[in-house]
XYZ file of C-alpha atoms in Angstrom:
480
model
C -29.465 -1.407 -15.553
C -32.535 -1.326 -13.489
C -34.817 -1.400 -16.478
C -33.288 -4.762 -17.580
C -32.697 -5.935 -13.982
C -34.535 -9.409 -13.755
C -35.037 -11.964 -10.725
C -36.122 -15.462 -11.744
C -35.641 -19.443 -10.755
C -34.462 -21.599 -13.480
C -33.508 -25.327 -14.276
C -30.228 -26.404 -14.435
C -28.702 -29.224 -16.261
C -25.469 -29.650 -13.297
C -26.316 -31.974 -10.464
C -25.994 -30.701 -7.244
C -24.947 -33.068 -3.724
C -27.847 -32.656 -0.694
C -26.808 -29.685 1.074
C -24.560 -28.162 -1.256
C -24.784 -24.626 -3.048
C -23.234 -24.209 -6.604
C -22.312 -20.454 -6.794
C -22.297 -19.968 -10.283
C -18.838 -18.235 -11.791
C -20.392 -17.972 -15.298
C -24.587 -18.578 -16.443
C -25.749 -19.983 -19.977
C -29.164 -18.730 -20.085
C -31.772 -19.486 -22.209
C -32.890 -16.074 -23.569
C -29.755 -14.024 -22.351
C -27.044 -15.865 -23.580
C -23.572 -15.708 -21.513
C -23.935 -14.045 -18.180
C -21.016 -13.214 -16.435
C -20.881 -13.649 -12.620
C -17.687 -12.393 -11.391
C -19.431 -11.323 -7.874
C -19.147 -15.122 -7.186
C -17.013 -14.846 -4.588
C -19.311 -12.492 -2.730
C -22.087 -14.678 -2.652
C -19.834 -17.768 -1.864
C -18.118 -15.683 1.315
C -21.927 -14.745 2.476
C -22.811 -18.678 2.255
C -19.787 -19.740 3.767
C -19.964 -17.424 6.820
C -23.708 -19.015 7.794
C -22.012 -22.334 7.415
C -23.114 -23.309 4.166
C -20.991 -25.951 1.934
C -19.973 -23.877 -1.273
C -18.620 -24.974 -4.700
C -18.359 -22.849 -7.443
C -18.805 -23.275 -11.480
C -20.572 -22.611 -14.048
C -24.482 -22.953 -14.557
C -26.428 -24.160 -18.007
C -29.869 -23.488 -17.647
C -32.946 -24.201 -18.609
C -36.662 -23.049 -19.063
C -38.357 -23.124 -15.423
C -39.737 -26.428 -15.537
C -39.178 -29.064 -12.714
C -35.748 -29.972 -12.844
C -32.808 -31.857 -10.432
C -31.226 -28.634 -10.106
C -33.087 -25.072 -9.118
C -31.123 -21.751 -10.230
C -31.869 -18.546 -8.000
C -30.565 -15.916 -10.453
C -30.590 -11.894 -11.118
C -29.195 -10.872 -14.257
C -29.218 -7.260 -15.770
C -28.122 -5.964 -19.304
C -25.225 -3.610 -19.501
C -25.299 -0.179 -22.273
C -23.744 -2.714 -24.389
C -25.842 -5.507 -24.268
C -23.878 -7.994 -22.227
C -25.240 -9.722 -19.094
C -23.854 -9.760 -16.041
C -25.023 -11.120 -12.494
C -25.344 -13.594 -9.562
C -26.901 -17.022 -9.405
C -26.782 -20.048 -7.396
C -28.179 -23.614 -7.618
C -29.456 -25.970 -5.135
C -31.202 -29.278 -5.039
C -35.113 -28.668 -5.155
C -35.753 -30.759 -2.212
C -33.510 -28.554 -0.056
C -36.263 -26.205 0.848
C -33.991 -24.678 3.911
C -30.830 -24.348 1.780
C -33.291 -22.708 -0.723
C -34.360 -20.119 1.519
C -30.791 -19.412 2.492
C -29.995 -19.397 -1.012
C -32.555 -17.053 -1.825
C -31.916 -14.446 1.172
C -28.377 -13.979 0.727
C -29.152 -13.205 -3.262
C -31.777 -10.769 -1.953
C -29.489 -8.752 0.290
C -26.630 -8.702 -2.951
C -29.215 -8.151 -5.455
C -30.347 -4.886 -3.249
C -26.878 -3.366 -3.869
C -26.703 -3.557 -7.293
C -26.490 0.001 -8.739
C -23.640 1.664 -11.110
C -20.657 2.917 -9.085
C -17.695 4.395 -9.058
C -14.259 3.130 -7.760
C -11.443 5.358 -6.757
C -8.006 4.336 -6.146
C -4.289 4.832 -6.674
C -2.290 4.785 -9.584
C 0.922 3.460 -8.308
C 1.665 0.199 -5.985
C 1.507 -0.222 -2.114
C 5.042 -0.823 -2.414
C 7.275 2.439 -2.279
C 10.053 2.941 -5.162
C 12.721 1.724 -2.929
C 11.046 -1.336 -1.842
C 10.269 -1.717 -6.116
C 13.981 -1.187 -6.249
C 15.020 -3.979 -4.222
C 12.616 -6.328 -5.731
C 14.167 -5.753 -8.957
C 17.773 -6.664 -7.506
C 16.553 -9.492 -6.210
C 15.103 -10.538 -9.559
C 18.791 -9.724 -10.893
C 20.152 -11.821 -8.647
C 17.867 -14.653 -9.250
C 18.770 -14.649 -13.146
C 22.780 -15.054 -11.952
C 22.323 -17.250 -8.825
C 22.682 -21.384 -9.049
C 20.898 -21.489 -6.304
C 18.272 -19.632 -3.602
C 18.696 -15.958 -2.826
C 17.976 -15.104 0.664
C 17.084 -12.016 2.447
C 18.101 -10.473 5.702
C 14.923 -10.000 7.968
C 12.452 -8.447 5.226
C 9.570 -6.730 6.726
C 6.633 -8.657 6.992
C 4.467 -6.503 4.405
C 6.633 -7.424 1.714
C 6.706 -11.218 2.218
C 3.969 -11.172 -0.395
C 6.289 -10.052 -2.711
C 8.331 -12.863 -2.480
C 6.160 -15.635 -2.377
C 6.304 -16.028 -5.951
C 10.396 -15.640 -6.084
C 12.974 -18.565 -4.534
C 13.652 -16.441 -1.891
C 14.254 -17.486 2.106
C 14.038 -14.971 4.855
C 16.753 -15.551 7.151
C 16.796 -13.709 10.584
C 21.104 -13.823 10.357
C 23.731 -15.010 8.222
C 24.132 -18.059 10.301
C 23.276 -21.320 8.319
C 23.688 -19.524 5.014
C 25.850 -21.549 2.935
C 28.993 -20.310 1.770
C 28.756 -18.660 -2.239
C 25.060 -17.446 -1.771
C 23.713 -14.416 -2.146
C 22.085 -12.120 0.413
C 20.625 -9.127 0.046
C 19.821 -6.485 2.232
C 16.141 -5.233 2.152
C 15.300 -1.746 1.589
C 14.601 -0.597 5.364
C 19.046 -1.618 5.485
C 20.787 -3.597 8.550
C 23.472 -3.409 10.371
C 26.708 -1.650 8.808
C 29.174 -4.486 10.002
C 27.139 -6.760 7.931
C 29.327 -6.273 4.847
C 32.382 -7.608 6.928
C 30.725 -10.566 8.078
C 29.559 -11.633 4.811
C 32.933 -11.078 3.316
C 34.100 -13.472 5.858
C 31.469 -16.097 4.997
C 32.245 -16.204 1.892
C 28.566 -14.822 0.898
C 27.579 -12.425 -1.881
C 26.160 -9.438 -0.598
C 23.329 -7.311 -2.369
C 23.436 -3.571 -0.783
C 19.608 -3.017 -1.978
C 18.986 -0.473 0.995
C 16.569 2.444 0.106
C 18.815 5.664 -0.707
C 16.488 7.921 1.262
C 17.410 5.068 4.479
C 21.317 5.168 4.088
C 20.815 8.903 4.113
C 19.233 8.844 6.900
C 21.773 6.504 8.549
C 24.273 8.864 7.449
C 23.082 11.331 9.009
C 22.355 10.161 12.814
C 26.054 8.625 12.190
C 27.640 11.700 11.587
C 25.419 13.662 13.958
C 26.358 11.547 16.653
C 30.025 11.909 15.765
C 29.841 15.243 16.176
C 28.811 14.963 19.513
C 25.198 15.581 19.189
C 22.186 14.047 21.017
C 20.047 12.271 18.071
C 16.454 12.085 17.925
C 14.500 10.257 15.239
C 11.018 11.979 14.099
C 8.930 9.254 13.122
C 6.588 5.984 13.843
C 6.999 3.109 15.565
C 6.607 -0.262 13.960
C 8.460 1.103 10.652
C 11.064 -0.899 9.428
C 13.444 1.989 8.645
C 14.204 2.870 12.023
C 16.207 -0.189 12.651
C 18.106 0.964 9.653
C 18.927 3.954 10.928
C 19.852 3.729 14.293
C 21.730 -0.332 14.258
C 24.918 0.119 15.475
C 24.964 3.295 16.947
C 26.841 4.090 20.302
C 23.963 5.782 21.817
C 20.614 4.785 20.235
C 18.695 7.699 18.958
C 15.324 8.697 20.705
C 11.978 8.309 18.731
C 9.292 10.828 18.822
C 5.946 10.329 17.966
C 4.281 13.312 18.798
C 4.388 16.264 20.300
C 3.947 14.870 23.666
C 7.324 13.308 22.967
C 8.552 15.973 22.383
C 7.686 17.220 25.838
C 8.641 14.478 27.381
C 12.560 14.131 26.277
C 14.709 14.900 28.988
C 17.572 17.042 27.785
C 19.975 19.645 29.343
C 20.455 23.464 28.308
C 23.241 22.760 26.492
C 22.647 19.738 25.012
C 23.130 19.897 20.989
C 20.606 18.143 19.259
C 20.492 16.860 16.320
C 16.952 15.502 14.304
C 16.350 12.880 11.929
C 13.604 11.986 10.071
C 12.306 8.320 9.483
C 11.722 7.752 5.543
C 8.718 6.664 5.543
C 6.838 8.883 7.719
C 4.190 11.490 6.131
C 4.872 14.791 6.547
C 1.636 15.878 8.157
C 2.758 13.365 11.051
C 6.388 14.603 10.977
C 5.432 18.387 10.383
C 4.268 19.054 13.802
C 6.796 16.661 15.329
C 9.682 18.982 14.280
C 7.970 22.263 14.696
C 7.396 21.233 18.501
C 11.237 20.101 18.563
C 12.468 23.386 17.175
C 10.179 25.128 20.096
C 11.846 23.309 22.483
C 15.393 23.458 20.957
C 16.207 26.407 19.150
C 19.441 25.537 17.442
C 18.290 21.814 16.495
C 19.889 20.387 13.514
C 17.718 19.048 11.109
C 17.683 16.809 8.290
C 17.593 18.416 4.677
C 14.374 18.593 3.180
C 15.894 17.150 -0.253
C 16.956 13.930 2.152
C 12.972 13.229 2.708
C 11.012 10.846 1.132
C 7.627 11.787 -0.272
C 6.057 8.316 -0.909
C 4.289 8.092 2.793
C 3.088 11.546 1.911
C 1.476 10.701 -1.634
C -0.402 7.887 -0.021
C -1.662 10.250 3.066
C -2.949 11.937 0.794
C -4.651 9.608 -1.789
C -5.949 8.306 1.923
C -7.279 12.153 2.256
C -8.587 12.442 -0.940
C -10.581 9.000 -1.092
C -11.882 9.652 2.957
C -13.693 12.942 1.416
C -14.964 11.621 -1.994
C -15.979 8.431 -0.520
C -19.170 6.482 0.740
C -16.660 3.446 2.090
C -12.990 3.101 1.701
C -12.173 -0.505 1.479
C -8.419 -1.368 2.731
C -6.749 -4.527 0.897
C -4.496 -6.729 3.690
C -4.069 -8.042 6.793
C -5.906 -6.221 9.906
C -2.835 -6.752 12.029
C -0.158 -5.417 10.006
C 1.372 -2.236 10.541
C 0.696 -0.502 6.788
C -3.053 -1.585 7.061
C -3.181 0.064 10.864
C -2.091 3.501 9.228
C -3.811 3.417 6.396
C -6.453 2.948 8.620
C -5.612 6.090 10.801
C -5.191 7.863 7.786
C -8.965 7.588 6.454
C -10.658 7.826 9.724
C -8.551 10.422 10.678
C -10.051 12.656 7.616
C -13.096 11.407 8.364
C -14.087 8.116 6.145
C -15.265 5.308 6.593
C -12.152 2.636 5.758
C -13.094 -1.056 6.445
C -10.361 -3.619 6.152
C -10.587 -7.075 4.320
C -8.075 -9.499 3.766
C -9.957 -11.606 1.214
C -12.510 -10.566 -1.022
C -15.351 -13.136 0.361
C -14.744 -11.523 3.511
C -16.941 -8.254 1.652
C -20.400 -7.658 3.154
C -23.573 -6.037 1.426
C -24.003 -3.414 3.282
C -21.091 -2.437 3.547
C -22.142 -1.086 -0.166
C -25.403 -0.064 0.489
C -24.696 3.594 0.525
C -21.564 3.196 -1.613
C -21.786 5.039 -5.143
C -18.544 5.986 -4.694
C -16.317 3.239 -3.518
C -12.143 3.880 -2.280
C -9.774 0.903 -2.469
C -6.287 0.651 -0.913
C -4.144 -1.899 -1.102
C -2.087 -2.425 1.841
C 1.618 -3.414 1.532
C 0.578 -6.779 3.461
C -2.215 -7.476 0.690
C -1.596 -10.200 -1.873
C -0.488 -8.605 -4.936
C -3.890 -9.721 -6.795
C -6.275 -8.908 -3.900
C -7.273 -5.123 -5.037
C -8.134 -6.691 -8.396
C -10.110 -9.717 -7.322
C -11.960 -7.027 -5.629
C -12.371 -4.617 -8.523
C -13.356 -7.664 -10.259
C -15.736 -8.662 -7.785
C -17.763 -5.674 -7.553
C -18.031 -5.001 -11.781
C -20.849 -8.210 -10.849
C -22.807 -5.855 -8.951
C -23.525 -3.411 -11.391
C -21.773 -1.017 -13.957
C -18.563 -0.258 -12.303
C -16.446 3.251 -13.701
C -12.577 2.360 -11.827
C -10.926 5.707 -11.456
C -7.227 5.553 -10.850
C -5.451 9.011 -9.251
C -1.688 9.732 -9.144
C -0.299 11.969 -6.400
C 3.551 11.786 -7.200
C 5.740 14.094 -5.257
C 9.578 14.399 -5.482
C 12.568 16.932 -3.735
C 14.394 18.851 -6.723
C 17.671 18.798 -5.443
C 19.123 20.507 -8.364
C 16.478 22.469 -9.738
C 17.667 23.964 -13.206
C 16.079 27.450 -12.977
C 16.050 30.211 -10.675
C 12.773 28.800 -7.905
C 12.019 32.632 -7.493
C 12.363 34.143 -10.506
C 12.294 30.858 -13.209
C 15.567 32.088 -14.924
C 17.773 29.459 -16.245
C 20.851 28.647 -14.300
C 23.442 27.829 -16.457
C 25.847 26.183 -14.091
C 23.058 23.812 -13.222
C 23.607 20.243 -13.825
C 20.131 18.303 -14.659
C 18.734 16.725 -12.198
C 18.601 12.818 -12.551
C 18.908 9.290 -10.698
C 20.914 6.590 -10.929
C 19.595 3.658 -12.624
C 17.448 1.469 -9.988
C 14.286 -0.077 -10.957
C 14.341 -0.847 -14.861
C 12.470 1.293 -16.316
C 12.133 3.773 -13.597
C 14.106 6.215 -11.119
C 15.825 4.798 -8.461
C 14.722 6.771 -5.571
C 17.857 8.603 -4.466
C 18.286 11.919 -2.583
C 20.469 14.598 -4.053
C 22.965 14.856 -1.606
C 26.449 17.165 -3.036
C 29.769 14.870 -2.880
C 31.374 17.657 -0.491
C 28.306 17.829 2.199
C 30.527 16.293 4.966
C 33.417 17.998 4.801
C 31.849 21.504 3.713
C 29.835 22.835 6.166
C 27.815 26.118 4.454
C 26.324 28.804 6.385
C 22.407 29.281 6.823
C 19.779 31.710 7.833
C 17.313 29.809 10.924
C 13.282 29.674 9.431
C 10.494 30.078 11.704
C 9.138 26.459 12.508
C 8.814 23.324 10.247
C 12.413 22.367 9.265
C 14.250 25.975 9.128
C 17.914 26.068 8.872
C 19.422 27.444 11.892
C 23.126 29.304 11.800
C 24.750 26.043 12.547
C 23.081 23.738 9.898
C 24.074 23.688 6.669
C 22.189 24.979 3.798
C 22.082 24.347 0.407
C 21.282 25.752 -3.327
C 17.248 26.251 -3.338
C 14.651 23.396 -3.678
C 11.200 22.917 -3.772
C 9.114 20.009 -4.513
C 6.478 19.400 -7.344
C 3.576 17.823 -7.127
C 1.997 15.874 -9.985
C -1.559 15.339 -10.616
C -3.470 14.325 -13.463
């Protein structure tokens, strides 16, 4: 690239207003034929920060002779012969524009090198979220009118910009014969009654690994037990889980929450944890609740979703493999704040954009390796502006990594010794998602009402004499 790399002003045929850039999208040059410029935006976002008025199209140039229009350009030849880079036109008399112009194409052209990109192979969006998108899609195809939803978390109101669907707060003003549905983080459970009494259509699209949860605290706290919640705040499946309860359960953080909960000798206590939550948070969450309370009750492991774990760890992975981790989606919302804490936490660099103009040089100036994670809160087509937008700043390899991990409630063979159990039943979900899983934990149809006995672990989640136990899991882990 650097051999064909090759800085030059041109003419242009396109007339350009008096103090007004053309940031080409596209270049017909005279000896290099098409040049693609898909890091248009870039240069555009670095013009428009310093106050500059920006249009962009496409640029047919001629041999440097004195012209109306002056091209600043850098092109480069890839292995195959096409030509890609940046150019930008101004009037000639515009001798302060010019040198604008020509300084902001110096700092880009200084990052151009070939790169790698690393990012994930699966969504922002976790399989139940998926799975509610693809009910509401359903009920789109049946509905005469709207669908609505009942207080959707703010990260996935991307999602449904493109669908006719209305966030409502309640059920009031809904009109009688619509459909609601409920979003994957769940509501209240008396909402069923009260749309039955409205008349309204109800779509139960709460994540399984949620209404398991709920199921739990409810039945924990029927029992007589004091309820915590191991999780984070801001999530939206804590509202899920705890709406309607008598005595709303306590959430824990950390272990200094832990510390901090005020609870008598013989209080039983009962733990929860929030789907949605990675596991290194959670981990050390529980393990400092089990210190405290020997005979605590804990979730099953086969009720936990692994979805928050899988992206901690593509977070992980990218923080240690690379220069800058770029984070798709809006620097106030509450999945860009953790992915955030994630990166820095393993020691990256993550810097957050929420449009791809807003990308500055050198922020790639040591980046041969570049991370990129969407955010929940990121347009759906952000991460691949972006991709797009750096392939004009050199050869670009994009490097996608799955880390897919899921509970085996039912595993088929023998965990210790791999012999095959013939009683087992295969392990599969119910239909969710077309074309996919439904994310659903395996939970026996006599767990209530058939308490089993157990042996108490050391630490982590351990069963304790008084929780119940179940046939043998473990959890696989996927990677390419």
């Amino acid at each position: 690239m650097k051999r064909t790399r090759l800085t030059e002003r041109l003419g242009a045929r396109e007339q350009v207003a008096a103090g007004e850039v053309l940031v080409a999208t596209a270049v017909d040059h005279p000896e290099r034929g098409t040049v693609r410029c898909p890091a248009a935006p870039l240069i555009g976002g670095s013009l428009t920060r310093l106050g500059r008025t920006v249009r962009y199209g496409t640029l047919t140039t001629t041999s440097p002779e004195p012209s109306a229009t002056t091209v600043l350009a850098t092109t480069y030849l890839d292995r195959h012969g096409a030509a890609w880079g940046i150019a930008a036109a101004v009037r000639p008399s515009d001798d302060e524009l010019r040198r604008v112009v020509e300084e902001v194409l110096g700092r880009w052209s200084a990052v151009f090198r070939t790169r790698r990109l690393l990012t994930g192979a699966t969504p922002p969006a976790c399989a139940g979220v998926r799975r509610t998108l693809a009910l509401v899609d359903r009920a789109l195809t049946t509905s005469a009118g709207p669908v609505f939803m009942l207080n959707p978390p703010p990260e996935i109101e991307p999602l449904l910009d493109a669908r006719d669907v209305r966030a409502v707060g309640d059920l009031t003003g809904v009109p009688t014969g619509s459909v609601v549905v409920v979003p994957a983080a769940g509501a209240h459970p008396d909402l069923p009654r009260s749309a039955s009494a409205r008349g309204l259509t109800l779509v139960e699209a709460t994540c399984p690994f949620v209404a398991a949860a709920r199921a739990e605290a409810d039945r924990r706290v029927a029992e007589g037990d004091h309820v915590v919640v191991a999780g984070r705040a801001g999530y939206a499946a804590y509202p899920g889980i705890t709406a309607g309860l008598p005595v709303p359960p306590r959430l824990v953080e950390s272990e200094a929450d832990v510390a901090a909960l005020v609870l008598a000798e013989s209080d039983p206590v009962s733990c929860v944890v929030q789907p949605g939550t990675a596991m290194s948070e959670v981990l050390p969450v529980v393990a400092a609740l089990r210190g405290r309370v020997p005979t605590l009750r804990g979730s099953h492991p086969d009720d936990f979703c692994y979805e928050a774990t899988d992206r901690s760890d593509l977070a992980h992975h990218l923080a240690r493999h690379c220069d800058v981790v770029l984070i798709c989606g809006a620097p106030d919302a509450e999945d860009t704040t953790v992915l955030h804490r994630w990166v820095a936490g393993a020691g990256g660099e993550p810097l957050v954009l929420d449009a791809v103009e807003a990308i500055r040089p050198q922020w790639l100036v040591p980046g041969a390796v570049i991370g990129l994670l969407p955010s929940t809160s990121a347009r759906p087509s952000l991460a691949r502006d972006v991709i797009s937008a750096l392939s004009g700043l050199g050869p670009l390899s994009v490097v996608r990594r799955l880390a897919h991990s899921q509970a085996d409630g039912d595993p088929s063979a023998d965990p210790l010794t791999g012999d095959p159990r013939p009683s087992a039943a295969p392990a599969r979900n119910p239909p969710g998602v077309p074309g996919e899983e439904a994310p659903r934990p395996r939970v026996p149809a006599d767990r209530a009402v058939a308490p089993r006995q157990g042996r108490p672990a050391p630490g982590g989640f351990g069963r304790n004499p008084d929780a119940e136990s179940r046939p043998g899991t473990g959890a696989t882990h996927e990677r390419p």
